[in-house]
Amino acid sequence: MAYRDIVVYLDAGSDSAARVHTAINIAAKHQARLIGVDVSTKEALEGESRDHALAIEDEFKTAVQEAGLDFQYHAARPEAHTAGQLFSHCADLLVATQPHPDHRHLSNSVVPKDILVTAGVPMLVLPTGWTGEDALGEQVVIAWNFSRESTRAVHDAMPILKAARKVFLFVFARNYSDKNADVQEIRSHLEHHGVTAALAGWRDTGQTDFTSALFAGLDRESADLIVCGAYGHSPFFEDIFGGATHDLLNNISMPVLMSH
């Protein structure tokens, strides 16, 4: 698998320029076409944000042309609410930013969360305040739990995993051991794709939750990207992970590549 079409969402918020910069870097690395989708609201065309909103198309086109990339631009209707209306289905990767608390009104509210769980396409969610200058995909942590969603995430992230300098396999389970057959199976599967993964498991003793354990591990591994499944409103998500997807989408320090 390779990323051939990448969608980046555009708006008049302060995080848009860094988001485009990051998407351009990924598209250039994978020789992909970059598709800019303007998801501005009607409010974005009023007041202080109006000039920024009107300049979105020109600024996007100038940036991708300077990078020498193949590209497309689409302006979604302000009332758009489905993945199809936001041009998300015909893509290999979506790039968005977690909602900025001061700029939520400028961008369609279905991005990123609702589109993430309906488009069927992996999404890279950047943290608010991301500058686009930090490394991304050099040291990757896979948050693995043997589910359909985490399986999908691993395969969707394979182009990034294969190019990473280090990959860590994080497993949070009551019976965790490096020697467990299921742990060795996913490690072997990654190796068959040319990905060497170091094990970074955590035995669940009930004293901490999945997200806390994951971020404690990230501090040790100096990771720059999390790869994980995105869970909707299912008993598994609610009872076992207790809101892990919500927590990761709202973290403020780490890019996350999610698949549903």
Short mmCIF file of C-alpha atoms in Angstrom, two decimals:
data_model
loop_
_atom_site.label_atom_id
_atom_site.label_comp_id
_atom_site.label_asym_id
_atom_site.label_seq_id
_atom_site.Cartn_x
_atom_site.Cartn_y
_atom_site.Cartn_z
CA MET A 1 0.00 0.00 0.00
CA ALA A 2 1.11 3.57 -0.69
CA TYR A 3 -0.46 6.94 -0.04
CA ARG A 4 -1.42 8.26 -3.46
CA ASP A 5 -4.20 10.71 -2.54
CA ILE A 6 -4.03 12.73 0.68
CA VAL A 7 -6.79 15.09 1.84
CA VAL A 8 -5.91 18.03 4.06
CA TYR A 9 -8.71 20.05 5.62
CA LEU A 10 -8.40 23.83 5.32
CA ASP A 11 -9.91 26.62 7.40
CA ALA A 12 -9.24 30.17 8.57
CA GLY A 13 -7.91 29.09 11.96
CA SER A 14 -4.37 29.62 13.23
CA ASP A 15 -3.44 25.94 12.83
CA SER A 16 -4.22 25.67 9.12
CA ALA A 17 -0.84 26.78 7.74
CA ALA A 18 1.13 24.24 9.81
CA ARG A 19 -1.38 21.54 8.87
CA VAL A 20 -0.84 22.26 5.17
CA HIS A 21 2.93 22.32 5.66
CA THR A 22 2.81 18.88 7.30
CA ALA A 23 0.50 17.48 4.62
CA ILE A 24 2.83 18.79 1.90
CA ASN A 25 5.79 17.05 3.54
CA ILE A 26 3.91 13.75 3.72
CA ALA A 27 2.65 14.04 0.15
CA ALA A 28 6.15 14.82 -1.13
CA LYS A 29 7.62 11.87 0.77
CA HIS A 30 5.07 9.47 -0.71
CA GLN A 31 4.77 11.15 -4.13
CA ALA A 32 1.06 11.63 -3.52
CA ARG A 33 -1.48 14.08 -4.83
CA LEU A 34 -2.59 16.58 -2.18
CA ILE A 35 -6.28 17.47 -2.08
CA GLY A 36 -7.20 20.58 -0.12
CA VAL A 37 -10.76 20.68 1.20
CA ASP A 38 -11.97 24.01 2.59
CA VAL A 39 -14.30 23.27 5.52
CA SER A 40 -14.95 26.88 6.54
CA THR A 41 -18.24 27.80 8.17
CA LYS A 42 -20.43 30.77 7.29
CA GLU A 43 -19.10 32.46 10.43
CA ALA A 44 -15.59 32.29 9.01
CA LEU A 45 -16.66 34.72 6.27
CA GLU A 46 -17.66 37.33 8.82
CA GLY A 47 -15.67 39.70 11.01
CA GLU A 48 -11.92 39.42 11.56
CA SER A 49 -11.60 35.97 9.94
CA ARG A 50 -13.13 37.02 6.60
CA ASP A 51 -9.86 37.98 4.88
CA HIS A 52 -8.21 34.74 6.01
CA ALA A 53 -11.17 32.69 4.80
CA LEU A 54 -11.17 34.36 1.39
CA ALA A 55 -7.43 33.69 0.99
CA ILE A 56 -7.57 29.95 1.75
CA GLU A 57 -7.69 28.73 -1.85
CA ASP A 58 -4.90 30.99 -3.12
CA GLU A 59 -2.63 30.24 -0.18
CA PHE A 60 -3.12 26.48 -0.56
CA LYS A 61 -2.47 26.54 -4.30
CA THR A 62 0.64 28.68 -3.90
CA ALA A 63 2.08 26.34 -1.24
CA VAL A 64 1.56 23.12 -3.22
CA GLN A 65 2.77 24.66 -6.47
CA GLU A 66 5.98 25.80 -4.78
CA ALA A 67 6.42 22.23 -3.51
CA GLY A 68 5.91 20.88 -7.04
CA LEU A 69 3.02 18.64 -6.04
CA ASP A 70 0.04 17.40 -8.01
CA PHE A 71 -3.04 18.81 -6.28
CA GLN A 72 -6.75 19.51 -6.25
CA TYR A 73 -8.82 22.04 -4.33
CA HIS A 74 -12.44 21.73 -3.22
CA ALA A 75 -14.65 24.04 -1.19
CA ALA A 76 -17.15 22.06 0.86
CA ARG A 77 -20.55 23.60 1.49
CA PRO A 78 -20.83 25.02 5.02
CA GLU A 79 -23.72 22.64 5.75
CA ALA A 80 -21.79 19.55 4.58
CA HIS A 81 -21.85 16.80 7.19
CA THR A 82 -21.01 13.51 5.46
CA ALA A 83 -17.69 12.04 4.38
CA GLY A 84 -18.81 12.19 0.76
CA GLN A 85 -19.73 15.87 0.99
CA LEU A 86 -16.29 16.55 2.46
CA PHE A 87 -14.45 14.67 -0.32
CA SER A 88 -13.09 12.09 2.12
CA HIS A 89 -13.87 8.77 0.45
CA CYS A 90 -11.42 8.93 -2.46
CA ALA A 91 -8.30 9.31 -0.35
CA ASP A 92 -5.69 7.16 1.36
CA LEU A 93 -5.06 9.52 4.26
CA LEU A 94 -6.84 12.50 5.83
CA VAL A 95 -4.99 15.28 7.69
CA ALA A 96 -6.78 17.37 10.31
CA THR A 97 -6.10 19.18 13.58
CA GLN A 98 -7.83 18.76 16.91
CA PRO A 99 -10.35 21.60 17.34
CA HIS A 100 -8.84 24.83 18.63
CA PRO A 101 -10.90 26.11 21.58
CA ASP A 102 -10.87 29.67 20.19
CA HIS A 103 -11.46 28.78 16.53
CA ARG A 104 -14.06 26.00 16.60
CA HIS A 105 -16.61 28.31 14.98
CA LEU A 106 -14.43 28.73 11.88
CA SER A 107 -14.36 25.08 10.83
CA ASN A 108 -17.00 22.43 10.16
CA SER A 109 -17.68 20.66 13.47
CA VAL A 110 -17.76 17.17 11.92
CA VAL A 111 -13.98 17.39 11.41
CA PRO A 112 -12.14 15.54 12.77
CA LYS A 113 -14.13 13.13 14.94
CA ASP A 114 -17.28 12.41 12.92
CA ILE A 115 -15.42 12.08 9.64
CA LEU A 116 -12.83 9.85 11.28
CA VAL A 117 -15.44 7.26 12.24
CA THR A 118 -17.48 7.46 9.00
CA ALA A 119 -15.05 7.94 6.11
CA GLY A 120 -13.33 4.56 6.26
CA VAL A 121 -10.02 6.37 5.69
CA PRO A 122 -7.17 6.74 8.21
CA MET A 123 -6.75 10.21 9.66
CA LEU A 124 -3.69 11.99 10.97
CA VAL A 125 -4.86 14.30 13.74
CA LEU A 126 -2.36 17.00 14.69
CA PRO A 127 -2.42 18.69 18.09
CA THR A 128 -3.51 22.29 18.50
CA GLY A 129 -0.51 24.56 18.24
CA TRP A 130 1.43 22.14 16.04
CA THR A 131 4.11 24.11 14.19
CA GLY A 132 4.88 21.59 11.49
CA GLU A 133 8.59 21.83 12.28
CA ASP A 134 8.91 18.86 14.63
CA ALA A 135 9.69 15.33 13.46
CA LEU A 136 6.71 13.16 12.58
CA GLY A 137 6.90 9.44 11.90
CA GLU A 138 10.52 8.96 12.97
CA GLN A 139 9.67 7.17 16.23
CA VAL A 140 6.21 5.62 16.18
CA VAL A 141 4.24 3.89 18.93
CA ILE A 142 1.55 1.41 17.88
CA ALA A 143 -1.21 1.22 20.49
CA TRP A 144 -2.22 -2.40 19.94
CA ASN A 145 -5.13 -4.32 21.48
CA PHE A 146 -5.84 -7.16 18.99
CA SER A 147 -9.07 -5.48 17.81
CA ARG A 148 -10.39 -4.89 14.29
CA GLU A 149 -9.72 -1.19 14.67
CA SER A 150 -6.10 -1.54 15.74
CA THR A 151 -5.54 -4.11 12.98
CA ARG A 152 -6.91 -1.62 10.46
CA ALA A 153 -4.72 1.13 11.89
CA VAL A 154 -1.53 -0.91 11.56
CA HIS A 155 -2.21 -1.71 7.92
CA ASP A 156 -3.29 1.86 7.13
CA ALA A 157 -0.11 3.20 8.73
CA MET A 158 2.21 0.71 7.03
CA PRO A 159 3.82 3.26 4.66
CA ILE A 160 4.78 5.35 7.70
CA LEU A 161 5.83 2.36 9.81
CA LYS A 162 8.13 1.05 7.08
CA ALA A 163 9.85 4.44 6.82
CA ALA A 164 10.13 5.00 10.60
CA ARG A 165 13.50 4.93 12.35
CA LYS A 166 12.00 3.19 15.42
CA VAL A 167 8.68 1.46 16.04
CA PHE A 168 7.38 0.46 19.46
CA LEU A 169 4.51 -1.98 20.01
CA PHE A 170 2.50 -0.94 23.07
CA VAL A 171 0.14 -3.56 24.51
CA PHE A 172 -1.99 -2.92 27.61
CA ALA A 173 -3.36 -6.20 28.99
CA ARG A 174 -3.87 -8.01 32.29
CA ASN A 175 -1.86 -11.03 31.17
CA TYR A 176 0.79 -9.14 29.20
CA SER A 177 4.11 -10.85 28.59
CA ASP A 178 6.66 -10.38 25.83
CA LYS A 179 6.48 -14.14 25.32
CA ASN A 180 2.71 -14.32 24.73
CA ALA A 181 1.94 -16.00 21.41
CA ASP A 182 -0.45 -13.26 20.27
CA VAL A 183 2.15 -10.57 20.97
CA GLN A 184 4.78 -12.50 19.02
CA GLU A 185 2.34 -12.99 16.12
CA ILE A 186 1.76 -9.27 15.54
CA ARG A 187 5.47 -8.60 15.97
CA SER A 188 6.25 -11.27 13.36
CA HIS A 189 3.60 -9.84 11.02
CA LEU A 190 5.23 -6.43 11.22
CA GLU A 191 8.64 -7.96 10.54
CA HIS A 192 7.29 -9.61 7.39
CA HIS A 193 6.47 -6.09 6.20
CA GLY A 194 9.98 -4.91 6.96
CA VAL A 195 9.03 -3.24 10.26
CA THR A 196 11.13 -4.12 13.31
CA ALA A 197 9.13 -3.35 16.44
CA ALA A 198 10.43 -3.14 19.99
CA LEU A 199 7.97 -4.43 22.58
CA ALA A 200 6.71 -1.86 25.09
CA GLY A 201 3.97 -3.73 26.92
CA TRP A 202 2.21 -2.76 30.15
CA ARG A 203 0.57 -5.25 32.49
CA ASP A 204 -2.86 -3.92 33.48
CA THR A 205 -3.06 -4.21 37.27
CA GLY A 206 -6.09 -1.95 37.56
CA GLN A 207 -4.05 0.90 39.00
CA THR A 208 -3.99 2.99 35.83
CA ASP A 209 -5.95 3.29 32.60
CA PHE A 210 -4.92 2.66 29.01
CA THR A 211 -4.31 6.29 28.05
CA SER A 212 -2.24 7.10 31.16
CA ALA A 213 -0.12 4.00 30.63
CA LEU A 214 0.34 4.84 26.95
CA PHE A 215 1.54 8.38 27.62
CA ALA A 216 3.83 7.19 30.40
CA GLY A 217 5.43 4.92 27.81
CA LEU A 218 5.67 7.74 25.29
CA ASP A 219 7.73 9.77 27.73
CA ARG A 220 10.23 6.93 27.89
CA GLU A 221 10.37 6.30 24.17
CA SER A 222 10.48 9.93 22.91
CA ALA A 223 7.85 9.07 20.29
CA ASP A 224 6.54 11.56 17.75
CA LEU A 225 3.46 9.68 16.49
CA ILE A 226 0.83 7.32 17.89
CA VAL A 227 -0.88 4.77 15.62
CA CYS A 228 -4.12 3.38 17.02
CA GLY A 229 -7.66 2.30 16.29
CA ALA A 230 -10.53 4.73 16.69
CA TYR A 231 -13.47 3.30 18.59
CA GLY A 232 -17.05 4.39 18.16
CA HIS A 233 -19.89 3.91 20.59
CA SER A 234 -19.54 0.20 21.16
CA PRO A 235 -19.57 -1.80 24.40
CA PHE A 236 -15.89 -2.63 23.84
CA PHE A 237 -14.94 1.01 23.55
CA GLU A 238 -17.03 2.21 26.46
CA ASP A 239 -16.28 -0.61 28.90
CA ILE A 240 -12.68 -1.55 28.13
CA PHE A 241 -11.07 1.66 26.97
CA GLY A 242 -13.25 4.13 28.85
CA GLY A 243 -12.96 6.91 26.31
CA ALA A 244 -9.44 6.33 24.96
CA THR A 245 -10.32 7.66 21.50
CA HIS A 246 -11.77 10.82 23.03
CA ASP A 247 -8.67 11.26 25.19
CA LEU A 248 -6.28 10.81 22.28
CA LEU A 249 -8.22 13.18 20.03
CA ASN A 250 -8.02 15.81 22.73
CA ASN A 251 -4.38 15.35 23.71
CA ILE A 252 -2.33 18.49 23.19
CA SER A 253 1.15 17.16 22.56
CA MET A 254 1.22 14.26 20.13
CA PRO A 255 0.08 13.62 16.55
CA VAL A 256 -2.16 10.56 16.26
CA LEU A 257 -2.86 8.43 13.20
CA MET A 258 -6.23 6.71 13.70
CA SER A 259 -8.34 4.23 11.74
CA HIS A 260 -11.89 3.12 12.39
#
